[in-house]
Coordinates of C-alpha atoms in Angstrom, one line a residue:
M1 CA 20.4 27.2 -22.8
S2 CA 20.3 23.5 -23.7
R3 CA 23.4 21.3 -24.0
P4 CA 24.1 19.6 -27.2
G5 CA 23.3 15.9 -27.1
P6 CA 25.5 13.1 -28.4
K7 CA 26.3 13.3 -32.1
I8 CA 24.0 11.0 -34.0
P9 CA 24.9 9.6 -37.4
P10 CA 23.0 10.9 -40.4
L11 CA 20.1 8.9 -41.7
S12 CA 20.1 8.0 -45.3
V13 CA 17.3 6.1 -47.0
T14 CA 17.7 4.5 -50.4
D15 CA 14.9 4.8 -53.0
A16 CA 14.0 1.1 -52.5
Q17 CA 13.8 1.5 -48.8
R18 CA 11.7 4.6 -49.2
A19 CA 9.3 2.7 -51.4
V20 CA 9.0 -0.1 -48.9
L21 CA 8.4 2.4 -46.0
A22 CA 5.8 4.3 -48.0
G23 CA 4.1 1.0 -48.9
W24 CA 3.9 0.1 -45.3
L25 CA 2.2 3.4 -44.6
R26 CA -0.3 3.1 -47.4
R27 CA -1.3 -0.5 -46.7
R28 CA -4.4 -0.9 -44.5
T29 CA -3.3 -4.1 -43.0
T30 CA 0.0 -2.8 -41.6
A31 CA 0.3 -2.9 -37.8
Q32 CA 0.1 0.6 -36.3
A33 CA 3.4 0.2 -34.6
L34 CA 5.2 -0.5 -37.9
A35 CA 3.4 2.4 -39.6
Q36 CA 4.6 4.8 -36.9
R37 CA 8.1 3.5 -37.1
S38 CA 8.0 4.0 -40.9
R39 CA 6.8 7.6 -40.4
I40 CA 9.6 8.2 -37.9
V41 CA 12.2 7.0 -40.4
L42 CA 10.8 8.9 -43.3
E43 CA 10.5 12.2 -41.3
C44 CA 14.1 11.8 -40.1
A45 CA 15.3 11.1 -43.6
E46 CA 13.8 14.5 -44.6
G47 CA 16.5 16.0 -42.4
R48 CA 14.2 16.9 -39.5
S49 CA 15.7 16.8 -36.0
I50 CA 14.6 14.3 -33.3
M51 CA 12.7 17.0 -31.4
E52 CA 10.8 18.2 -34.6
V53 CA 9.8 14.7 -35.4
S54 CA 8.7 14.0 -31.9
R55 CA 6.5 17.1 -31.8
Q56 CA 5.0 16.5 -35.2
L57 CA 4.1 12.8 -34.5
R58 CA 3.3 13.5 -30.8
I59 CA 5.6 10.9 -29.4
A60 CA 8.6 10.9 -27.0
P61 CA 12.0 11.9 -28.3
D62 CA 13.4 8.7 -27.0
T63 CA 11.0 6.8 -29.2
V64 CA 12.3 8.7 -32.3
R65 CA 15.9 8.2 -31.2
T66 CA 15.4 4.4 -30.6
W67 CA 13.8 3.7 -34.0
R68 CA 16.1 6.0 -35.9
L69 CA 19.2 4.2 -34.5
R70 CA 17.6 0.7 -35.1
F71 CA 17.1 1.7 -38.7
I72 CA 20.6 2.9 -39.1
E73 CA 22.0 -0.3 -37.5
R74 CA 19.7 -2.9 -39.1
G75 CA 17.8 -1.3 -42.0
L76 CA 14.2 -2.2 -42.7
D77 CA 14.5 -5.4 -40.6
G78 CA 15.2 -3.3 -37.5
L79 CA 11.7 -1.8 -37.7
C80 CA 10.0 -5.1 -37.2
D81 CA 9.3 -6.5 -33.7
D82 CA 12.0 -8.7 -32.1
P83 CA 10.9 -12.1 -30.9
R84 CA 9.3 -12.0 -27.5
P85 CA 10.7 -14.0 -24.6
G86 CA 8.9 -17.1 -23.6
V87 CA 8.9 -20.8 -23.9
P88 CA 9.6 -22.0 -27.5
R89 CA 7.1 -24.2 -29.3
K90 CA 7.0 -27.8 -28.3
V91 CA 5.0 -29.0 -31.3
T92 CA 7.1 -28.6 -34.5
D93 CA 5.8 -28.1 -38.0
A94 CA 6.8 -31.7 -38.8
D95 CA 4.6 -32.9 -35.9
V96 CA 1.7 -30.9 -37.2
E97 CA 2.2 -32.3 -40.8
R98 CA 2.4 -35.8 -39.4
V99 CA -1.0 -35.4 -37.6
I100 CA -2.6 -33.9 -40.7
V101 CA -1.3 -36.6 -43.0
K102 CA -2.4 -39.3 -40.6
T103 CA -5.9 -37.8 -40.3
L104 CA -6.5 -37.2 -44.0
E105 CA -4.7 -40.1 -45.6
E106 CA -4.9 -43.1 -43.2
T107 CA -7.7 -44.9 -41.4
P108 CA -7.2 -46.5 -38.0
K109 CA -7.6 -50.3 -37.5
N110 CA -11.2 -51.3 -36.5
A111 CA -12.6 -47.8 -37.2
T112 CA -13.9 -45.7 -40.0
H113 CA -12.2 -42.5 -39.0
W114 CA -9.8 -41.0 -36.5
S115 CA -10.9 -39.8 -33.1
M116 CA -8.9 -37.3 -31.1
K117 CA -8.1 -40.1 -28.6
S118 CA -7.0 -42.6 -31.2
T119 CA -4.9 -39.9 -33.1
A120 CA -3.3 -38.9 -29.8
A121 CA -2.4 -42.5 -29.0
A122 CA -1.0 -43.1 -32.5
T123 CA 1.1 -40.0 -32.6
G124 CA 2.2 -39.8 -29.0
M125 CA 0.7 -36.3 -28.5
S126 CA -2.0 -35.2 -26.1
Q127 CA -5.6 -35.0 -27.0
S128 CA -5.6 -31.2 -26.5
T129 CA -2.7 -30.8 -29.0
I130 CA -4.6 -32.9 -31.6
S131 CA -7.7 -30.8 -30.9
R132 CA -5.7 -27.5 -31.5
I133 CA -4.2 -28.8 -34.7
W134 CA -7.6 -30.0 -36.0
R135 CA -9.2 -26.7 -35.1
A136 CA -6.4 -24.7 -36.8
F137 CA -6.8 -26.6 -40.0
A138 CA -10.6 -27.1 -39.8
L139 CA -10.4 -30.9 -39.7
A140 CA -13.3 -32.9 -38.6
P141 CA -12.8 -36.6 -39.6
H142 CA -16.1 -37.6 -37.9
R143 CA -18.0 -35.3 -40.3
S144 CA -16.5 -36.6 -43.6
Q145 CA -19.0 -37.1 -46.4
T146 CA -17.8 -40.5 -47.5
I147 CA -16.6 -43.4 -45.4
P148 CA -13.2 -44.6 -46.5
P149 CA -12.9 -48.3 -47.5

């Protein structure tokens, strides 16, 4: 005979939350992890036990328990991934904007266009950082159609 587990609070889902969860399930671009978490919450909201949901979705009961509690504590935001540990970004959005504006709207002295080396020297960033920014925004000043005055 099994022992009863800890008492878990009931899961209630509002109509708005249910619509968002169902939308995440229908959308083709939703990450599979988020879709599974949505299924877990919707199944638990129907009144099914943790064991029933784990058997039906073929996942561990601890997984169901985890996402059920996260939804109760944080709502829809609790189903999204938490930020991963690691070193924070060193190049800010303002730095990226500064490089893009300089590349597109200014011309260097004694040259017709910016090179990675000249842009790096003017902004105080490394050439590899400038290269990554240019690649991300498809910038190629050496391939411009017209030469600026």
